[in-house]
Amino acid sequence: MKYSDIPHSKLKQIKTLGELKASGYAPKSIKQELRSNLIEKLRKKEEVFKGIHGYEETVIPDMERAILSMHDINLLGLRGQAKTRLARQMVDLLDEYIPVIEGAELNDDPMRPLSKFGRDIIGEKGDETPVSWMHRSERYNEKLATPDVSVADLIGDVDPIKAASLQLPYSDERVIHYGLIPRSNRCLFVINELPDLQARIQVALFNILQEGDIQIRGFKLRLPLDIQFVFTANPEDYTNRGSIVTPLKDRIDSQIITHYPKTLEIGKKITQQEAHIKDEQKSLVYSNEIAKDLVEQIAFEARNSEYIDEKSGVSARLTISAYENLISGAERRTLLNGDKKTHIRVSDFWGLIPAITGKVELVYEGEQEGAGIVAQNLIGKAFRTQFLNYFPNPEQEKKKKKENIYKRILDWFGDGETLDILNEASNQEYKNALFEVPGLKEMVKQKFKKMDESEQVFLMEFALHGLAEYSMLSKKILTNGMHFSDLLSSMFSMPSDFEDDEEDEDF
């Protein structure tokens, strides 16, 4: 039986070097492991990176080419582009178990010992050297690069206490306390936000990546570490925190550029997969596809907004947090009213502002406007964009004299009528308020006959918001809801404090 055919249950019964040799085991580098297992998955047409959407034709093929080439990888992209998730999923391409010399801090291969401890124990015990088994889940190490990371953290340092207790000189390998990288021998090692590492720390990685030796306080040690490096970084011009030094970038074999979802459908798939919606929320709140599209549209509007720094990007976490807030807002209303079930309302979207303001980095003009106003504008633009997918363009309808489908609605508001949609209104109160507007229910029912009542009611409110975004109606955000009125009458009815200010200026 070949070594590769031995079941894992029998593999773990191998306890000594002699038994390991008899099994037919041959040393294999981690990059060879990744390559071999990827080849097998590709031949079987299995999905390699699960749950990562939108990269099927761009990033994932680049990753697969890099792994087949046995390259160290740098994933370059803005925040929230699944860079770390890609790196973590590479663990699934490792062998399930590998043998290590028991007690070796550098995960020494029994057939190819690396440390002095490993060489000494094999020299002393030979085929009786104890062997233990390491699962692939233990072979992933990750370090977030911060300015305070030191060479000792990553590579190691001389331990004076160990030197004194063992009565050894500092030049002896046994007095070294190894850092994260040597301890990640035969493992996948990820450094997140590489530009945040100080330049002198990045320089310390040169020899590890290329020459296979390390230097600790002038003590040069030949240590051909077997590590698959994956780095993640934002584009170098993202902030002034730092950049990847050119010689280090030159030593990283493949640099793969990530990106945001290119379509609304892909973004929606990611959001629905990642959002933590509890079972009790799913039973209480019904969310339609239009609402999900609107959440994604907010992120697309933010990425194109003149108020938001495009170099910073807009993370996929924005839509995930926003959708969770959307569901929780509807759940809160249901609990307050004692309703058994509810559905998402368009007015619920104003509860997404806290999920937006912390996820965007504003340029100077955006700071002048204020984060809250920018968030409101993004929601409004999302409504305006998606509105045309369901209703005719109000500006074109306005030119028609007889067939304008919005005429009855606009005429009602033009006669001085107003409508308040309150955040905490019960399901029945909410419907009754919308049913007051003549022509609104009939217009939606005629255009969307196959939709159920909850979706039709959602579209009724959406029609009002869309008309407001196209300046056909006036929309004002209240502390407890939304107020709709005729555009012209709202322009002529200025608040009293405005008149007082005008008088002061004249005086």
PDB file of C-alpha atoms in Angstrom, residues 205-373:
ATOM      1  CA  LEU A 205      12.269  39.154   5.735  1.00  0.00           C
ATOM      2  CA  PHE A 206      14.594  39.331   2.705  1.00  0.00           C
ATOM      3  CA  ASN A 207      16.802  36.366   3.576  1.00  0.00           C
ATOM      4  CA  ILE A 208      13.923  34.205   4.792  1.00  0.00           C
ATOM      5  CA  LEU A 209      12.135  34.592   1.467  1.00  0.00           C
ATOM      6  CA  GLN A 210      15.166  34.123  -0.766  1.00  0.00           C
ATOM      7  CA  GLU A 211      18.319  32.750   0.844  1.00  0.00           C
ATOM      8  CA  GLY A 212      16.864  30.493   3.529  1.00  0.00           C
ATOM      9  CA  ASP A 213      18.869  31.779   6.469  1.00  0.00           C
ATOM     10  CA  ILE A 214      18.135  34.024   9.442  1.00  0.00           C
ATOM     11  CA  GLN A 215      20.274  36.442  11.450  1.00  0.00           C
ATOM     12  CA  ILE A 216      19.618  37.091  15.109  1.00  0.00           C
ATOM     13  CA  ARG A 217      21.797  39.726  16.808  1.00  0.00           C
ATOM     14  CA  GLY A 218      24.681  39.073  14.423  1.00  0.00           C
ATOM     15  CA  PHE A 219      24.435  35.301  14.813  1.00  0.00           C
ATOM     16  CA  LYS A 220      23.884  33.895  11.322  1.00  0.00           C
ATOM     17  CA  LEU A 221      22.007  30.632  11.219  1.00  0.00           C
ATOM     18  CA  ARG A 222      21.406  28.516   8.133  1.00  0.00           C
ATOM     19  CA  LEU A 223      17.736  27.654   8.519  1.00  0.00           C
ATOM     20  CA  PRO A 224      16.001  26.685   5.240  1.00  0.00           C
ATOM     21  CA  LEU A 225      12.470  27.200   6.537  1.00  0.00           C
ATOM     22  CA  ASP A 226       9.646  25.531   4.647  1.00  0.00           C
ATOM     23  CA  ILE A 227       6.877  28.162   4.710  1.00  0.00           C
ATOM     24  CA  GLN A 228       4.130  29.272   2.344  1.00  0.00           C
ATOM     25  CA  PHE A 229       3.971  33.047   2.781  1.00  0.00           C
ATOM     26  CA  VAL A 230       0.815  35.007   1.998  1.00  0.00           C
ATOM     27  CA  PHE A 231       0.811  38.772   2.474  1.00  0.00           C
ATOM     28  CA  THR A 232      -2.156  41.121   2.292  1.00  0.00           C
ATOM     29  CA  ALA A 233      -1.901  44.834   1.620  1.00  0.00           C
ATOM     30  CA  ASN A 234      -3.921  47.858   0.637  1.00  0.00           C
ATOM     31  CA  PRO A 235      -2.609  49.818  -2.357  1.00  0.00           C
ATOM     32  CA  GLU A 236       0.507  51.667  -1.280  1.00  0.00           C
ATOM     33  CA  ASP A 237      -0.983  55.097  -1.820  1.00  0.00           C
ATOM     34  CA  TYR A 238      -3.972  54.297   0.441  1.00  0.00           C
ATOM     35  CA  THR A 239      -2.558  56.224   3.434  1.00  0.00           C
ATOM     36  CA  ASN A 240       0.726  57.629   4.632  1.00  0.00           C
ATOM     37  CA  ARG A 241       1.266  54.768   7.058  1.00  0.00           C
ATOM     38  CA  GLY A 242       3.926  53.127   4.923  1.00  0.00           C
ATOM     39  CA  SER A 243       4.574  51.045   1.856  1.00  0.00           C
ATOM     40  CA  ILE A 244       6.120  47.746   0.854  1.00  0.00           C
ATOM     41  CA  VAL A 245       9.859  48.254   0.347  1.00  0.00           C
ATOM     42  CA  THR A 246      10.836  47.543  -3.246  1.00  0.00           C
ATOM     43  CA  PRO A 247      13.339  44.687  -2.634  1.00  0.00           C
ATOM     44  CA  LEU A 248      10.726  42.819  -0.558  1.00  0.00           C
ATOM     45  CA  LYS A 249       8.084  43.306  -3.247  1.00  0.00           C
ATOM     46  CA  ASP A 250      10.602  41.922  -5.723  1.00  0.00           C
ATOM     47  CA  ARG A 251      11.008  38.752  -3.635  1.00  0.00           C
ATOM     48  CA  ILE A 252       7.250  38.041  -3.462  1.00  0.00           C
ATOM     49  CA  ASP A 253       6.613  35.901  -6.517  1.00  0.00           C
ATOM     50  CA  SER A 254       2.952  36.698  -7.331  1.00  0.00           C
ATOM     51  CA  GLN A 255       1.017  39.862  -6.589  1.00  0.00           C
ATOM     52  CA  ILE A 256      -2.717  39.307  -7.070  1.00  0.00           C
ATOM     53  CA  ILE A 257      -5.069  42.283  -7.287  1.00  0.00           C
ATOM     54  CA  THR A 258      -8.505  41.833  -5.682  1.00  0.00           C
ATOM     55  CA  HIS A 259     -11.640  43.879  -6.381  1.00  0.00           C
ATOM     56  CA  TYR A 260     -15.168  44.630  -5.194  1.00  0.00           C
ATOM     57  CA  PRO A 261     -18.244  42.795  -6.580  1.00  0.00           C
ATOM     58  CA  LYS A 262     -18.857  43.885 -10.144  1.00  0.00           C
ATOM     59  CA  THR A 263     -22.604  43.283 -10.145  1.00  0.00           C
ATOM     60  CA  LEU A 264     -25.482  43.752  -7.734  1.00  0.00           C
ATOM     61  CA  GLU A 265     -26.273  40.025  -7.807  1.00  0.00           C
ATOM     62  CA  ILE A 266     -22.771  39.049  -6.660  1.00  0.00           C
ATOM     63  CA  GLY A 267     -22.847  41.652  -3.880  1.00  0.00           C
ATOM     64  CA  LYS A 268     -26.247  40.397  -2.757  1.00  0.00           C
ATOM     65  CA  LYS A 269     -25.003  36.802  -2.668  1.00  0.00           C
ATOM     66  CA  ILE A 270     -22.065  37.838  -0.441  1.00  0.00           C
ATOM     67  CA  THR A 271     -24.271  39.872   1.907  1.00  0.00           C
ATOM     68  CA  GLN A 272     -26.848  37.116   2.324  1.00  0.00           C
ATOM     69  CA  GLN A 273     -24.089  34.599   3.001  1.00  0.00           C
ATOM     70  CA  GLU A 274     -22.250  36.698   5.577  1.00  0.00           C
ATOM     71  CA  ALA A 275     -25.053  38.531   7.418  1.00  0.00           C
ATOM     72  CA  HIS A 276     -25.841  37.025  10.837  1.00  0.00           C
ATOM     73  CA  ILE A 277     -29.633  36.842  10.776  1.00  0.00           C
ATOM     74  CA  LYS A 278     -31.013  34.865  13.727  1.00  0.00           C
ATOM     75  CA  ASP A 279     -33.704  32.235  13.304  1.00  0.00           C
ATOM     76  CA  GLU A 280     -36.189  34.245  15.386  1.00  0.00           C
ATOM     77  CA  GLN A 281     -35.582  37.255  13.120  1.00  0.00           C
ATOM     78  CA  LYS A 282     -36.252  35.157  10.022  1.00  0.00           C
ATOM     79  CA  SER A 283     -39.574  34.027  11.471  1.00  0.00           C
ATOM     80  CA  LEU A 284     -40.574  37.599  12.427  1.00  0.00           C
ATOM     81  CA  VAL A 285     -39.380  39.653   9.463  1.00  0.00           C
ATOM     82  CA  TYR A 286     -39.937  39.076   5.758  1.00  0.00           C
ATOM     83  CA  SER A 287     -37.386  40.703   3.475  1.00  0.00           C
ATOM     84  CA  ASN A 288     -38.110  40.966  -0.251  1.00  0.00           C
ATOM     85  CA  GLU A 289     -35.592  40.992  -3.100  1.00  0.00           C
ATOM     86  CA  ILE A 290     -36.155  44.696  -3.816  1.00  0.00           C
ATOM     87  CA  ALA A 291     -34.992  45.601  -0.296  1.00  0.00           C
ATOM     88  CA  LYS A 292     -31.902  43.394  -0.707  1.00  0.00           C
ATOM     89  CA  ASP A 293     -31.105  45.108  -4.010  1.00  0.00           C
ATOM     90  CA  LEU A 294     -31.433  48.522  -2.384  1.00  0.00           C
ATOM     91  CA  VAL A 295     -28.942  47.577   0.335  1.00  0.00           C
ATOM     92  CA  GLU A 296     -26.382  46.591  -2.315  1.00  0.00           C
ATOM     93  CA  GLN A 297     -27.092  49.696  -4.355  1.00  0.00           C
ATOM     94  CA  ILE A 298     -26.057  51.852  -1.383  1.00  0.00           C
ATOM     95  CA  ALA A 299     -22.541  50.353  -1.537  1.00  0.00           C
ATOM     96  CA  PHE A 300     -22.343  50.878  -5.310  1.00  0.00           C
ATOM     97  CA  GLU A 301     -23.397  54.518  -4.865  1.00  0.00           C
ATOM     98  CA  ALA A 302     -20.814  54.957  -2.095  1.00  0.00           C
ATOM     99  CA  ARG A 303     -17.994  53.635  -4.306  1.00  0.00           C
ATOM    100  CA  ASN A 304     -18.861  56.262  -6.922  1.00  0.00           C
ATOM    101  CA  SER A 305     -19.591  59.121  -4.511  1.00  0.00           C
ATOM    102  CA  GLU A 306     -17.596  62.345  -4.771  1.00  0.00           C
ATOM    103  CA  TYR A 307     -17.785  62.665  -0.973  1.00  0.00           C
ATOM    104  CA  ILE A 308     -16.010  59.353  -0.254  1.00  0.00           C
ATOM    105  CA  ASP A 309     -12.300  58.661  -0.686  1.00  0.00           C
ATOM    106  CA  GLU A 310     -12.057  56.119  -3.506  1.00  0.00           C
ATOM    107  CA  LYS A 311      -8.549  55.125  -2.383  1.00  0.00           C
ATOM    108  CA  SER A 312     -10.024  53.961   0.908  1.00  0.00           C
ATOM    109  CA  GLY A 313     -12.767  51.926  -0.715  1.00  0.00           C
ATOM    110  CA  VAL A 314     -16.127  50.817   0.636  1.00  0.00           C
ATOM    111  CA  SER A 315     -15.928  47.454   2.332  1.00  0.00           C
ATOM    112  CA  ALA A 316     -18.390  44.619   1.767  1.00  0.00           C
ATOM    113  CA  ARG A 317     -18.891  44.873   5.541  1.00  0.00           C
ATOM    114  CA  LEU A 318     -21.009  47.976   4.912  1.00  0.00           C
ATOM    115  CA  THR A 319     -23.784  46.025   3.206  1.00  0.00           C
ATOM    116  CA  ILE A 320     -23.516  43.161   5.702  1.00  0.00           C
ATOM    117  CA  SER A 321     -23.924  45.508   8.685  1.00  0.00           C
ATOM    118  CA  ALA A 322     -26.603  47.510   6.875  1.00  0.00           C
ATOM    119  CA  TYR A 323     -28.687  44.423   6.125  1.00  0.00           C
ATOM    120  CA  GLU A 324     -28.403  43.240   9.730  1.00  0.00           C
ATOM    121  CA  ASN A 325     -29.586  46.695  10.882  1.00  0.00           C
ATOM    122  CA  LEU A 326     -32.450  46.594   8.390  1.00  0.00           C
ATOM    123  CA  ILE A 327     -33.750  43.291   9.774  1.00  0.00           C
ATOM    124  CA  SER A 328     -33.203  44.364  13.395  1.00  0.00           C
ATOM    125  CA  GLY A 329     -35.076  47.630  12.848  1.00  0.00           C
ATOM    126  CA  ALA A 330     -38.124  45.760  11.558  1.00  0.00           C
ATOM    127  CA  GLU A 331     -37.799  43.236  14.416  1.00  0.00           C
ATOM    128  CA  ARG A 332     -37.768  46.046  16.997  1.00  0.00           C
ATOM    129  CA  ARG A 333     -40.942  47.555  15.531  1.00  0.00           C
ATOM    130  CA  THR A 334     -42.659  44.158  15.609  1.00  0.00           C
ATOM    131  CA  LEU A 335     -41.749  43.631  19.248  1.00  0.00           C
ATOM    132  CA  LEU A 336     -42.987  47.099  20.228  1.00  0.00           C
ATOM    133  CA  ASN A 337     -46.331  46.670  18.436  1.00  0.00           C
ATOM    134  CA  GLY A 338     -46.903  43.066  19.410  1.00  0.00           C
ATOM    135  CA  ASP A 339     -47.327  42.054  15.755  1.00  0.00           C
ATOM    136  CA  LYS A 340     -46.679  38.403  14.938  1.00  0.00           C
ATOM    137  CA  LYS A 341     -44.894  39.188  11.673  1.00  0.00           C
ATOM    138  CA  THR A 342     -43.829  42.166   9.611  1.00  0.00           C
ATOM    139  CA  HIS A 343     -42.072  42.980   6.365  1.00  0.00           C
ATOM    140  CA  ILE A 344     -39.294  45.401   5.534  1.00  0.00           C
ATOM    141  CA  ARG A 345     -40.450  48.963   4.812  1.00  0.00           C
ATOM    142  CA  VAL A 346     -38.643  51.583   2.768  1.00  0.00           C
ATOM    143  CA  SER A 347     -38.685  53.897   5.813  1.00  0.00           C
ATOM    144  CA  ASP A 348     -36.638  51.235   7.661  1.00  0.00           C
ATOM    145  CA  PHE A 349     -33.664  52.195   5.479  1.00  0.00           C
ATOM    146  CA  TRP A 350     -33.057  55.372   7.483  1.00  0.00           C
ATOM    147  CA  GLY A 351     -32.053  53.060  10.336  1.00  0.00           C
ATOM    148  CA  LEU A 352     -29.037  52.016   8.232  1.00  0.00           C
ATOM    149  CA  ILE A 353     -27.256  55.337   8.744  1.00  0.00           C
ATOM    150  CA  PRO A 354     -25.194  54.069  11.747  1.00  0.00           C
ATOM    151  CA  ALA A 355     -24.018  51.117   9.632  1.00  0.00           C
ATOM    152  CA  ILE A 356     -22.874  53.466   6.862  1.00  0.00           C
ATOM    153  CA  THR A 357     -21.205  56.354   8.702  1.00  0.00           C
ATOM    154  CA  GLY A 358     -18.458  54.242  10.264  1.00  0.00           C
ATOM    155  CA  LYS A 359     -17.670  52.335   7.074  1.00  0.00           C
ATOM    156  CA  VAL A 360     -16.799  55.216   4.747  1.00  0.00           C
ATOM    157  CA  GLU A 361     -13.806  57.536   4.744  1.00  0.00           C
ATOM    158  CA  LEU A 362     -14.846  61.018   3.662  1.00  0.00           C
ATOM    159  CA  VAL A 363     -12.867  63.500   1.586  1.00  0.00           C
ATOM    160  CA  TYR A 364     -12.801  67.174   2.602  1.00  0.00           C
ATOM    161  CA  GLU A 365     -16.132  67.967   0.903  1.00  0.00           C
ATOM    162  CA  GLY A 366     -17.724  64.998   2.649  1.00  0.00           C
ATOM    163  CA  GLU A 367     -16.444  66.161   6.030  1.00  0.00           C
ATOM    164  CA  GLN A 368     -17.997  69.537   5.345  1.00  0.00           C
ATOM    165  CA  GLU A 369     -21.358  67.907   4.625  1.00  0.00           C
ATOM    166  CA  GLY A 370     -21.121  65.579   7.628  1.00  0.00           C
ATOM    167  CA  ALA A 371     -21.174  61.790   7.758  1.00  0.00           C
ATOM    168  CA  GLY A 372     -24.903  61.610   8.537  1.00  0.00           C
ATOM    169  CA  ILE A 373     -25.905  63.786   5.576  1.00  0.00           C
TER     170      ILE A 373
END
